[in-house]
Short mmCIF file of C-alpha atoms in Angstrom, two decimals:
data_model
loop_
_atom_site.label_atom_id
_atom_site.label_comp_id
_atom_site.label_asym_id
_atom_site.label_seq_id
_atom_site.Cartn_x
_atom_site.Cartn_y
_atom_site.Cartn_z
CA UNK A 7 -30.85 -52.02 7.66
CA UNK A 8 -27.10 -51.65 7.78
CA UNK A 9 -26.62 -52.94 4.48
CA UNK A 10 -29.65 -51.94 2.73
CA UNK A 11 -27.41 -49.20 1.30
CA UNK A 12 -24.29 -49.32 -0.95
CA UNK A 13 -20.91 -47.43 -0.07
CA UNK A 14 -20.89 -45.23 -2.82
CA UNK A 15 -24.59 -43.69 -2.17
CA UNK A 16 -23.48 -43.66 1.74
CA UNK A 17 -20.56 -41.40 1.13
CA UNK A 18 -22.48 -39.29 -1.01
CA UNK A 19 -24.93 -39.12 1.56
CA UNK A 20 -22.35 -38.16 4.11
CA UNK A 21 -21.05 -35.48 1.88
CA UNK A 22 -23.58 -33.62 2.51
CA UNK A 23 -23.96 -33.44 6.04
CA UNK A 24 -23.71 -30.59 7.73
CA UNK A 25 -20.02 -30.30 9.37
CA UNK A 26 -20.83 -30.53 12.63
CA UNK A 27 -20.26 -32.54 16.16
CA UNK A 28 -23.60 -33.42 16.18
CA UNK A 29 -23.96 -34.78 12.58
CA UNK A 30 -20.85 -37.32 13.21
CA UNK A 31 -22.06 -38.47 16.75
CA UNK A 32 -25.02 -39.21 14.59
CA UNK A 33 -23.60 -40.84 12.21
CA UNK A 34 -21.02 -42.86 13.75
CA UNK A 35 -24.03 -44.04 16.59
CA UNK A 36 -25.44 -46.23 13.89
CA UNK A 37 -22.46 -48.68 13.15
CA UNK A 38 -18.86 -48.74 12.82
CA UNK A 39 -19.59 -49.22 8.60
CA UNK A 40 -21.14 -45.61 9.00
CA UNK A 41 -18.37 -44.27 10.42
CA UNK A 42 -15.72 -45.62 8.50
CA UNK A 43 -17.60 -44.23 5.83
CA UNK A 44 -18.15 -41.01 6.56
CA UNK A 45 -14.59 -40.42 7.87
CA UNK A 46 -13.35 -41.57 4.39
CA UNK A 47 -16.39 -39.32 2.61
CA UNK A 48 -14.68 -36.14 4.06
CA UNK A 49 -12.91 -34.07 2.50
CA UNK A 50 -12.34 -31.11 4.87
CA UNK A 51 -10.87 -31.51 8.77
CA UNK A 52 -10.33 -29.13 11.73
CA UNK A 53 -8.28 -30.09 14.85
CA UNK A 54 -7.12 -28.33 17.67
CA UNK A 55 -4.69 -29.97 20.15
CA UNK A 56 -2.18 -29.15 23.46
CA UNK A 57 1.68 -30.09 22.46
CA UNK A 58 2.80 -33.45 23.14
CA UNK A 59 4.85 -35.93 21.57
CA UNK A 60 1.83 -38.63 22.14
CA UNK A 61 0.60 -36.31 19.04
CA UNK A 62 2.50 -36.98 16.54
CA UNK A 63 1.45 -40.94 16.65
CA UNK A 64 -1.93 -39.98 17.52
CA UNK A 65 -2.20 -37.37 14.08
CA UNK A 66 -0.66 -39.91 12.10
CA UNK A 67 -3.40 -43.07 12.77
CA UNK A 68 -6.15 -40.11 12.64
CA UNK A 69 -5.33 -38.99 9.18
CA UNK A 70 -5.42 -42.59 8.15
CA UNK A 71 -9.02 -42.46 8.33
CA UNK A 72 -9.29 -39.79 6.44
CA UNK A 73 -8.12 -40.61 2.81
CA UNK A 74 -10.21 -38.28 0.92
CA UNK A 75 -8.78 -34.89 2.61
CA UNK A 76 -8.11 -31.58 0.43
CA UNK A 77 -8.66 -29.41 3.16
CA UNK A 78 -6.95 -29.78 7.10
CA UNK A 79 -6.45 -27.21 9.71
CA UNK A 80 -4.19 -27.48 12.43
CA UNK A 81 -3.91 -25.60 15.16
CA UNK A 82 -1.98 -25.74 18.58
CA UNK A 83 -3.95 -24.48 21.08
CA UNK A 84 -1.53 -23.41 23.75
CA UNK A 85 2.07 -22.40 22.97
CA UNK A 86 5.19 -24.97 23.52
CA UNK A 87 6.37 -24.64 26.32
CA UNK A 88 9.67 -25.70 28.72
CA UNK A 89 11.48 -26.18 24.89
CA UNK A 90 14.00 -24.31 23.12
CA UNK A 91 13.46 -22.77 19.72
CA UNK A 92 15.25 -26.01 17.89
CA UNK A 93 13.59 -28.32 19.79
CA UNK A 94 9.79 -26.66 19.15
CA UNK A 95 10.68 -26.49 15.65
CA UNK A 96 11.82 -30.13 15.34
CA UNK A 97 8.22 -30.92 16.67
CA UNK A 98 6.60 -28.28 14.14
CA UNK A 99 8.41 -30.26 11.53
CA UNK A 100 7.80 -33.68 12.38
CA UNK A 101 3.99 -32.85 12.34
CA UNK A 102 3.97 -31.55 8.90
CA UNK A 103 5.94 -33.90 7.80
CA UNK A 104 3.15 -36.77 9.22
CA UNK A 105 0.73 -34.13 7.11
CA UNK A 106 2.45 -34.48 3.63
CA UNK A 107 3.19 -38.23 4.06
CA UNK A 108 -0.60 -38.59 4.98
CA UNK A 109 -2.57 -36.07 2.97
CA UNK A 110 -1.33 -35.81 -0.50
CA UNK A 111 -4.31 -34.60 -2.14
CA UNK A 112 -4.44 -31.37 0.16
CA UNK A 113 -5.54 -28.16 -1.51
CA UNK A 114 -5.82 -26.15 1.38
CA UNK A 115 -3.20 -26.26 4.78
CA UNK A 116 -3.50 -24.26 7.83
CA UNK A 117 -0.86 -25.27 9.89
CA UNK A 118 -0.67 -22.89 13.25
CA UNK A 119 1.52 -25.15 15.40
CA UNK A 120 4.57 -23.28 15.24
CA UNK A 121 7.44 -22.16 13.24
CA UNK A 122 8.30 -24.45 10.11
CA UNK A 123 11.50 -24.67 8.28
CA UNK A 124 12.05 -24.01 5.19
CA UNK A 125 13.30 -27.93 4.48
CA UNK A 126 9.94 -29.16 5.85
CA UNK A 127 8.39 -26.63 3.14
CA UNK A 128 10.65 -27.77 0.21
CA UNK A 129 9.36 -31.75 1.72
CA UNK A 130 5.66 -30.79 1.70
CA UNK A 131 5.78 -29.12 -2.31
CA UNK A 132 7.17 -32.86 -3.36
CA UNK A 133 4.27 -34.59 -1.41
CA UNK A 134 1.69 -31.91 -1.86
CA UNK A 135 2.17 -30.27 -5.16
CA UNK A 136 -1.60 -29.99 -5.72
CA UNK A 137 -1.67 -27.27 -2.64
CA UNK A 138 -3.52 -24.05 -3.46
CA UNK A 139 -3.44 -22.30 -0.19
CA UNK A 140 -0.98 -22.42 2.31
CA UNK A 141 -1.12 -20.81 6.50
CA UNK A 142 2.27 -21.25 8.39
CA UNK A 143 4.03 -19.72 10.69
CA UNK A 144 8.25 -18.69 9.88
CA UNK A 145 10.72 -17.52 11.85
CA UNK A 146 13.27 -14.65 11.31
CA UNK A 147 15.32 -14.43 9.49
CA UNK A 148 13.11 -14.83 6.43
CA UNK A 149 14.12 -17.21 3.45
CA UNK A 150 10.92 -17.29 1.35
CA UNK A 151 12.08 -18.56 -2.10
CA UNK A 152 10.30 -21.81 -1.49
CA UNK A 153 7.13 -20.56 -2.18
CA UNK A 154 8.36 -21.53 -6.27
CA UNK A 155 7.91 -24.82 -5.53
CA UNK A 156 4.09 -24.47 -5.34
CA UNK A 157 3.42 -24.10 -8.54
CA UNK A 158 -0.46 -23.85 -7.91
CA UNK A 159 -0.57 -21.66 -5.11
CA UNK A 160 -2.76 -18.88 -5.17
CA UNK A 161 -3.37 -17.53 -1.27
CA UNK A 162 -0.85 -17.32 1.39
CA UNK A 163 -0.85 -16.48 4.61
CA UNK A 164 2.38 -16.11 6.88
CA UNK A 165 2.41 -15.14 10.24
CA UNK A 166 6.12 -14.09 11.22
CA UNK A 167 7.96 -15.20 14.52
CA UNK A 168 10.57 -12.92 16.09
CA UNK A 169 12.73 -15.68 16.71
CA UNK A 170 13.89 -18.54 14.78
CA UNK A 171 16.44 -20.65 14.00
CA UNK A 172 16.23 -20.57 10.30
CA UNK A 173 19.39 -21.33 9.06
CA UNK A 174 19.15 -20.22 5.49
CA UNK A 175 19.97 -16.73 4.88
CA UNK A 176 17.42 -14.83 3.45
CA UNK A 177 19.88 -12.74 0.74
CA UNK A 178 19.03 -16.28 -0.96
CA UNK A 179 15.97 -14.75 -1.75
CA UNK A 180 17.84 -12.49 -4.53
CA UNK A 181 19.49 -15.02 -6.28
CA UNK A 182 15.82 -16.59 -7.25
CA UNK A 183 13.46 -13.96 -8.54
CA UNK A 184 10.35 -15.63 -10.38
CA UNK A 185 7.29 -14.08 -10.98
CA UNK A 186 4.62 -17.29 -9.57
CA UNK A 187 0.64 -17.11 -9.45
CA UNK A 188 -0.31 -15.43 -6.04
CA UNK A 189 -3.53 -13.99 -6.18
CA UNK A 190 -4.15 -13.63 -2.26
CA UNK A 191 -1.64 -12.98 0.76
CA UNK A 192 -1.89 -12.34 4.20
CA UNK A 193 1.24 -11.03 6.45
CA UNK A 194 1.20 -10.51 10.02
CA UNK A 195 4.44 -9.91 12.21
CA UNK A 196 6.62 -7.70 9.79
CA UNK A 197 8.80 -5.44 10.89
CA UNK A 198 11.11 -2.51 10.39
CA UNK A 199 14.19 -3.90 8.40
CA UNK A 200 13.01 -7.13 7.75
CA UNK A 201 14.77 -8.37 5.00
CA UNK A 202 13.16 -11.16 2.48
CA UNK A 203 10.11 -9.27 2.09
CA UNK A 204 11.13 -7.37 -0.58
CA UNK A 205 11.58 -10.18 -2.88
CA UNK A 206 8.00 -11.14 -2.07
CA UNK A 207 7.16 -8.05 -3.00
CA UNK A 208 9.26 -7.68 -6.33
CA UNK A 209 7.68 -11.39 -7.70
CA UNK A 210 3.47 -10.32 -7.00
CA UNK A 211 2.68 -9.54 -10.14
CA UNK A 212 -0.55 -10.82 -10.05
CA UNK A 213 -1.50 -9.66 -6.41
CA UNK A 214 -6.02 -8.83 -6.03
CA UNK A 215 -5.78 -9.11 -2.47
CA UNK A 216 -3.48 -7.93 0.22
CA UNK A 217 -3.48 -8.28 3.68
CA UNK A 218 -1.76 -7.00 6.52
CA UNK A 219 -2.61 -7.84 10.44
CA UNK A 220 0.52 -6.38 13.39
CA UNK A 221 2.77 -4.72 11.02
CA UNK A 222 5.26 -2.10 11.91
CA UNK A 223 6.89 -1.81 8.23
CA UNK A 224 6.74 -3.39 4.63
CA UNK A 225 9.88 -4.93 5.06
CA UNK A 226 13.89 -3.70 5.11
CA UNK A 227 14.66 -0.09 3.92
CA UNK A 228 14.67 -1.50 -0.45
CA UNK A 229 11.25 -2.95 0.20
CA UNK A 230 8.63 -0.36 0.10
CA UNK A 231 10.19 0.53 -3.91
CA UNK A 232 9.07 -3.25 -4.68
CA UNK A 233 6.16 -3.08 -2.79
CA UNK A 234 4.88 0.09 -4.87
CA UNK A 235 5.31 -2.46 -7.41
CA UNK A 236 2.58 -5.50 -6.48
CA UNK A 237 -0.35 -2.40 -5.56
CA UNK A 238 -0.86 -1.83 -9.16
CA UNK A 239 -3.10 -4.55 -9.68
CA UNK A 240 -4.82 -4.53 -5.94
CA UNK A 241 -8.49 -5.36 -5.65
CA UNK A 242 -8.73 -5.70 -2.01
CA UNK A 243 -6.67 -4.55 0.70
CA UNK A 244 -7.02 -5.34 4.20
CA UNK A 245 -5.32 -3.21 6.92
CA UNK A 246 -5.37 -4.46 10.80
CA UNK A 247 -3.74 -2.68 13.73
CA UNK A 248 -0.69 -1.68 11.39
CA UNK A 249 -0.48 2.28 12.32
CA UNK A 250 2.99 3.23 11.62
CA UNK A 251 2.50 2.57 7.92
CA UNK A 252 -1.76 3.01 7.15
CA UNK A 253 -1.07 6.50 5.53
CA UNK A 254 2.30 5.60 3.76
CA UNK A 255 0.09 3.02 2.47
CA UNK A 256 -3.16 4.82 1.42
CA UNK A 257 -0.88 7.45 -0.16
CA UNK A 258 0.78 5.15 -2.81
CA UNK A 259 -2.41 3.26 -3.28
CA UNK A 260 -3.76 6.53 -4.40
CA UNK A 261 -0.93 7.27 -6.74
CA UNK A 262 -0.33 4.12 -8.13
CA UNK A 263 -3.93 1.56 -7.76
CA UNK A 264 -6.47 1.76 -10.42
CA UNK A 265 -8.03 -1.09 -9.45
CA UNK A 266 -8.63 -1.30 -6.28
CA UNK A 267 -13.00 -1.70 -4.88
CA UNK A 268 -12.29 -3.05 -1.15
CA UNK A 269 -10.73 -1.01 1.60
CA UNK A 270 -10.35 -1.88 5.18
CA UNK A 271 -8.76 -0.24 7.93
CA UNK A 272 -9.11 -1.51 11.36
CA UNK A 273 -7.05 0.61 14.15
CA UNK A 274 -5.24 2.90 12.41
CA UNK A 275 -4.67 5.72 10.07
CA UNK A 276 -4.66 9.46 10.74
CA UNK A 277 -7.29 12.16 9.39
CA UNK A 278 -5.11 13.47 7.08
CA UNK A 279 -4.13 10.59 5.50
CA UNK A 280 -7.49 8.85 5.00
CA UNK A 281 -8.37 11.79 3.60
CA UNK A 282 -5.89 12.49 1.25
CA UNK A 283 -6.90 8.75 0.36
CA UNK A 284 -10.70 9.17 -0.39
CA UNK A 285 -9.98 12.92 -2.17
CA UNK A 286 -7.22 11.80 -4.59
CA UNK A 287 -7.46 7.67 -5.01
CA UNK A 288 -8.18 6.93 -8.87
CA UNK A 289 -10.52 3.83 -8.01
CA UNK A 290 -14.11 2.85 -7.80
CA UNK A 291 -13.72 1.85 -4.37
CA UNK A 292 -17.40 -0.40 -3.64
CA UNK A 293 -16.51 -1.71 -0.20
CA UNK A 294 -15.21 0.56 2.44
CA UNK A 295 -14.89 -0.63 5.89
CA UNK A 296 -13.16 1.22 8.95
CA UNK A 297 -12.89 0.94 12.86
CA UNK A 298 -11.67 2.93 15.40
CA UNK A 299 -10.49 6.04 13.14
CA UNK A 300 -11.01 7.88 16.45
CA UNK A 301 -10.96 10.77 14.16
CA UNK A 302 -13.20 10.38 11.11
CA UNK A 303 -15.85 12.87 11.51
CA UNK A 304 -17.78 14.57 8.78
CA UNK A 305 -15.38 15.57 6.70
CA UNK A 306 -14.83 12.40 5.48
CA UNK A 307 -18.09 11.46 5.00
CA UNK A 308 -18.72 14.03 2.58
CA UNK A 309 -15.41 13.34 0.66
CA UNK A 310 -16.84 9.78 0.68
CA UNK A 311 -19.97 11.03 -0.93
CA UNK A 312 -18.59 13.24 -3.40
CA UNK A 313 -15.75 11.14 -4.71
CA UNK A 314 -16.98 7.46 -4.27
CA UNK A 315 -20.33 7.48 -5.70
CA UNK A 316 -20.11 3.86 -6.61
CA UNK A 317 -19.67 2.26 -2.69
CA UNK A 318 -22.34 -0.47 -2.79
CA UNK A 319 -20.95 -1.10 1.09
CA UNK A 320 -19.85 0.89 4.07
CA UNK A 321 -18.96 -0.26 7.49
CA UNK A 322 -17.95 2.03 10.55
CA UNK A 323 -17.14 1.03 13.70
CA UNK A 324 -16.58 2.88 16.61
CA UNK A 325 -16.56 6.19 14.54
CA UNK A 326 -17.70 8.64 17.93
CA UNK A 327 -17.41 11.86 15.88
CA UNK A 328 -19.25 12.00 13.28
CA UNK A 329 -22.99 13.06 13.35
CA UNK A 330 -26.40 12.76 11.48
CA UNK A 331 -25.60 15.80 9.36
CA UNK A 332 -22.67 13.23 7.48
CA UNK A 333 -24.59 10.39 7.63
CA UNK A 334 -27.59 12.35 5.93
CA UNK A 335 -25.31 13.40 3.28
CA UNK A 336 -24.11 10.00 2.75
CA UNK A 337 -27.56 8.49 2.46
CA UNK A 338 -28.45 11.51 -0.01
CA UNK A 339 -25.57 10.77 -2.47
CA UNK A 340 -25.53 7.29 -2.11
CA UNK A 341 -29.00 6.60 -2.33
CA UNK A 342 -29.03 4.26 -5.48
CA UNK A 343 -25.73 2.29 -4.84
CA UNK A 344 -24.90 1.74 -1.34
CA UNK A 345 -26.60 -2.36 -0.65
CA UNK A 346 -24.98 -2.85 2.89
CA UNK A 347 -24.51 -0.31 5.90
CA UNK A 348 -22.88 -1.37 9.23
CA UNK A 349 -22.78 1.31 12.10
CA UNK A 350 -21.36 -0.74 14.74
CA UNK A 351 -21.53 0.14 18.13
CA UNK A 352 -21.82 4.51 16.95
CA UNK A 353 -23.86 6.21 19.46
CA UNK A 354 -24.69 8.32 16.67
CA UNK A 355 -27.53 6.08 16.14
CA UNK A 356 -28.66 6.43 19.72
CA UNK A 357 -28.01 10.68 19.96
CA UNK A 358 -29.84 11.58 17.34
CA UNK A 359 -33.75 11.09 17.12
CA UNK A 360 -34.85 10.18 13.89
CA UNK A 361 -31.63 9.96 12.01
CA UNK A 362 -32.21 5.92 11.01
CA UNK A 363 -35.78 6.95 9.64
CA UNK A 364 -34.24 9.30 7.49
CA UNK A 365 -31.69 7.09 6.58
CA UNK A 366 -34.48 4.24 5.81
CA UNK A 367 -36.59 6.82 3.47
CA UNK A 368 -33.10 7.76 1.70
CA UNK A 369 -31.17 4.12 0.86
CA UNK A 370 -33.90 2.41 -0.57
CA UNK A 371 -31.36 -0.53 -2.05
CA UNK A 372 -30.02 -1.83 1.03
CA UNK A 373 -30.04 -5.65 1.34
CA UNK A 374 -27.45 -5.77 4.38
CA UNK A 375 -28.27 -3.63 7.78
CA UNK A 376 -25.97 -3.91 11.27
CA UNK A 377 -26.43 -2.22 13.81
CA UNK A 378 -24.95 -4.09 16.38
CA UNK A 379 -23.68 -2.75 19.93
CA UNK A 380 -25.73 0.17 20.20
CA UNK A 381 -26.95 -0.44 23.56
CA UNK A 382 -29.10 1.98 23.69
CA UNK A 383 -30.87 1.70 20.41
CA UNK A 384 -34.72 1.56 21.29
CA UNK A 385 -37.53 -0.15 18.93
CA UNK A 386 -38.83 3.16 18.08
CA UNK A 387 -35.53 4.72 16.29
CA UNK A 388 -35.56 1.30 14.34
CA UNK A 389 -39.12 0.23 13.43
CA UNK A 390 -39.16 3.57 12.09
CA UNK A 391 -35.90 2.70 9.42
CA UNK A 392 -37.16 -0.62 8.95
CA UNK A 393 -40.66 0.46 7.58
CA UNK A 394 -38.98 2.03 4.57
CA UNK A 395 -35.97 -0.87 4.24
CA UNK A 396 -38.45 -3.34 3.11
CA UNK A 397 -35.46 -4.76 0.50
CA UNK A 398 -33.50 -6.07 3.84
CA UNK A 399 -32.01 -9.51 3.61
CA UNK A 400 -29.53 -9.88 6.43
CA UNK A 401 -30.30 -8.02 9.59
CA UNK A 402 -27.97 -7.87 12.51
CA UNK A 403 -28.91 -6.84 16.11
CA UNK A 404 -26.05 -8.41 18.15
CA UNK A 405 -25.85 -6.84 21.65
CA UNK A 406 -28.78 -3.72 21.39
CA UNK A 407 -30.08 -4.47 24.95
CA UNK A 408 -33.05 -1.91 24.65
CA UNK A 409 -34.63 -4.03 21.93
CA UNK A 410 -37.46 -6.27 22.51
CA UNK A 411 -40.30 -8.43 20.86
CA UNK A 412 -41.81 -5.01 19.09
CA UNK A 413 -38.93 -4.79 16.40
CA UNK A 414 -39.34 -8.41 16.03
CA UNK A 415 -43.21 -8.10 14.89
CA UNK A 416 -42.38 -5.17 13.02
CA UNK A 417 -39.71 -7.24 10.95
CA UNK A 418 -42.16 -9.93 10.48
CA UNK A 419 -44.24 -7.37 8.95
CA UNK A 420 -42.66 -5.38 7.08
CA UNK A 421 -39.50 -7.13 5.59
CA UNK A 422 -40.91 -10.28 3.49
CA UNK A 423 -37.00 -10.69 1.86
CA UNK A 424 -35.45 -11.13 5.57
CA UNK A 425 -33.37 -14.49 4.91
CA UNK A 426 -30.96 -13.49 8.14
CA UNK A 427 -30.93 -12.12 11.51
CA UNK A 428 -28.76 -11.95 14.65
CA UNK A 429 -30.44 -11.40 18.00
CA UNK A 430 -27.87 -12.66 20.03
CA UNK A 431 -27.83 -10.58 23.58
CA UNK A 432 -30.27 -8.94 23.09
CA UNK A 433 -32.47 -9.47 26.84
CA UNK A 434 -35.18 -7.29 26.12
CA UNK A 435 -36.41 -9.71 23.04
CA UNK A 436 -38.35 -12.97 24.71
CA UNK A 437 -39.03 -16.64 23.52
CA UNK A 438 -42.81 -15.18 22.66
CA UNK A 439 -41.34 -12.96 20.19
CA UNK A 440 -38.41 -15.40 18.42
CA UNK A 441 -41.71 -18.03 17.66
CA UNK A 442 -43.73 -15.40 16.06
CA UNK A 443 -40.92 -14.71 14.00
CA UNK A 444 -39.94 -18.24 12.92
CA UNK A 445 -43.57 -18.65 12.24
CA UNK A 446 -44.14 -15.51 9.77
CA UNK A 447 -41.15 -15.02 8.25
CA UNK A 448 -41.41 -17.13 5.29
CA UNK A 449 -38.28 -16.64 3.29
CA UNK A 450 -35.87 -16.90 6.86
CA UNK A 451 -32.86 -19.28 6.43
CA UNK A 452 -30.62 -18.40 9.53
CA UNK A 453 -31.37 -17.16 13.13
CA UNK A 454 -28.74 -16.12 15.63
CA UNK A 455 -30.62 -16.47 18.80
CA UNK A 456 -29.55 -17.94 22.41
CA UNK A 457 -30.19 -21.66 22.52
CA UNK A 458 -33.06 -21.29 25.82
CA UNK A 459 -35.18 -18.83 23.52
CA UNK A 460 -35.81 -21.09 21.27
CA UNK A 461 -39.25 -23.17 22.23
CA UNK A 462 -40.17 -26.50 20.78
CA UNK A 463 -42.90 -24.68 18.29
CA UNK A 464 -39.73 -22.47 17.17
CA UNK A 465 -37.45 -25.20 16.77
CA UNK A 466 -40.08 -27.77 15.13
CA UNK A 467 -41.06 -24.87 12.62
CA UNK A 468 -37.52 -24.16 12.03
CA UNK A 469 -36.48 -27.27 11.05
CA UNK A 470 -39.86 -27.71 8.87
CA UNK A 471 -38.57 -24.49 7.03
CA UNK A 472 -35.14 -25.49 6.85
CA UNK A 473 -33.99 -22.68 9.18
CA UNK A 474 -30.61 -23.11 10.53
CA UNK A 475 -30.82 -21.90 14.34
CA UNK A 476 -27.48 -21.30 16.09
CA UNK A 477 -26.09 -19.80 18.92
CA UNK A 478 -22.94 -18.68 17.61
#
């Protein structure tokens, strides 16, 4: 049986697999061939691992069997501790360095085990010169003129350190300017007069997404002229728990971003400046997505509906001010455009009685519904939305308690397109209920369900209709 099969169909087999634990204890049960084969068939690998020097031997005979790899994560999963900065970089480095010697057809690296230095980043660009995407950590002071010597990179991610021992100076960084290929970049860590950042900034020509996670600034005082600079061409930008500069942000989007479809803004922002944002911004913004703007309240939702007509997507989160009188007037002027609404844990939806019907007869498009966390949503408030939101493809219930099996017959019912839906705590909905929807949902492709509702009728009809069933 073993060799009734030839490598080459084995491996294409094995490619695809689903990539998960239970697929390789599967696979490598059946004989040490199989494994070897399916280890060398893979071309993406995750690892998480404690610090040790036994590591660095042990990554280096683990990569081995993996030959084919053009996508590894790394990530430490508790910090280094009882070592000096040199020392925990020195182990940093030696790791990557085992990566580039090992994996020289990578694409994509995330490497979260600690500060790198910049000589281990000039070493991986010789080994690794095919790398696309790059996730690293750096320490200050920031010398980030190495990023040249990708010459394919398009996304990167850097999460800054306070402290370091880099020992390259980052005025470096003005000696080299070179405009290079960027498309995507995530920062988290920067602060007020970090210096470096600017030159980032200055060479981003061709920037469509920008991210920001923890940041107290855009870099040293010559750094927000540059960063005016990279906007221009913005398609996304993503802003997370970086209050101290959300308006100064918004407001030169608005002057200076044409392009720009995708807004987030996660814990931060004041009411005047979002709404300076939404009154004056020159885009068609299609994706707007906010949390925790303790104060977004009406206002704003009818400045949304007046000057972004286009939004095909709008997430709130959190939002405890505004009411069914802004919502309403969203739903009104948005009725032919808006495909995806998220109202995440807003006890909007559980104050007002029949505000999600009205909502249901008004956005007639939507494909996308969450309305996850509101604990006290009841099935009446949402059969009565879903009867009219008979389009709905993805449908996410996380944590509403006060739901039970009657919203589940109502979806089977009423929503033939449902492909998705999360029911993950969500005690009031019973084993009963999950099986009658497996069974008469015919187009479902993904449940989100606790593992001990799922009977053996559920899971034998699930895997008959190729539903993936998780727990996640």
């Amino acid at each position: 049986m073993d060799t009734m099969l030839c490598d080459e169909l084995l491996q294409e087999i094995f490619k695809r697999l689903p990539s998960t634990p239970s697929a390789a204890l599967s696979v490598s049960l059946v004989s040490k061939r199989w494994l070897n084969l399916y280890r060398s068939s893979k071309t993406s690998l995750s690892l998480r691992f404690l610090p040790h020097n036994s590591m660095l031997v042990s990554l280096s005979s683990l990569l081995s069997y993996y030959p084919s790899l053009s996508s590894l994560s790394l990530v430490l999963s508790d910090s280094i501790t009882n070592a000096n900065s040199s020392t925990a970089t020195a182990f940093t480095d030696h790791l990557l360095f085992i990566v580039s010697s090992s994996c020289s057809n990578l694409h994509h690296l995330r490497f979260l085990v600690g500060p790198v230095s910049v000589s281990s980043l000039f070493s991986l660009s010789r080994s690794c010169s095919q790398l696309t995407c790059i996730t690293v950590s750096l320490s200050k002071p920031l010398y980030l003129s190495w990023v040249v010597s990708f010459p394919r990179l398009k996304e990167l991610c850097l999460y800054i350190c306070p402290n370091g021992v880099n020992k390259f100076g980052s005025l470096l960084n003005e000696e080299l300017d070179a405009e290079f290929g960027l498309e995507t970049l995530f920062l988290s860590g920067i602060q007020a007069g970090d210096e470096g950042i600017g030159w980032l900034w200055r060479n981003c020509k061709r920037l469509k997404k920008l991210q920001l996670k923890n940041c107290a600034s855009v870099g040293d005082g010559e750094s927000f002229s540059s960063f005016i600079l990279c906007v221009k061409g913005l398609q996304e930008i993503d802003l997370r728990k970086c209050r101290s500069i959300v308006d100064g942000v918004l407001l030169k989007l608005a002057e200076n971003c044409g392009s720009l479809n995708s807004l987030l803004v996660y814990d931060g922002g004041s009411k005047e400046g979002l709404l300076e944002f939404i009154n004056t911004c020159r885009c068609n913004l299609q994706k707007l997505d906010l949390r925790l703007p303790l104060d977004l309240n009406n206002t704003h939702l009818s400045a949304v509906a007046m000057n972004l007509r286009r939004l095909s997507t709008l997430k709130l989160q959190s939002c405890c001010l505004v009411t069914g009188e802004g919502l309403n007037t969203l739903g009104t002027a948005l009725y032919n455009s808006l495909e995806e609404l998220a109202l995440i844990n807003c006890d909007v939806v559980e104050r007002e009685i029949g505000l999600l019907a009205t909502l249901g007869q008004n956005l007639r498009m939507l494909r996308k519904l969450d309305l996850s966390y509101n604990e006290l949503l009841v099935d009446k408030e949402l059969t009565s939305m879903l009867i009219s939101c008979n389009n709905l493809t993805d449908l996410k219930l996380r944590g509403c308690r006060k739901i039970t099996g009657v919203t589940l017959f109502s979806m089977s019912k009423n929503i033939k397109c449902l492909q998705s839906v999360d029911i993950m705590n969500c005690p009031g909905i019973e084993a009963e209920a999950v099986e009658f929807l497996v069974l008469n949902c015919s187009q479902m492709r993904q449940m989100v369900v606790e593992e001990n509702k799922v009977s053996n009728i559920a899971r034998t009809w699930a895997l008959h209709k190729v539903i993936e069933v998780t727990s996640g």
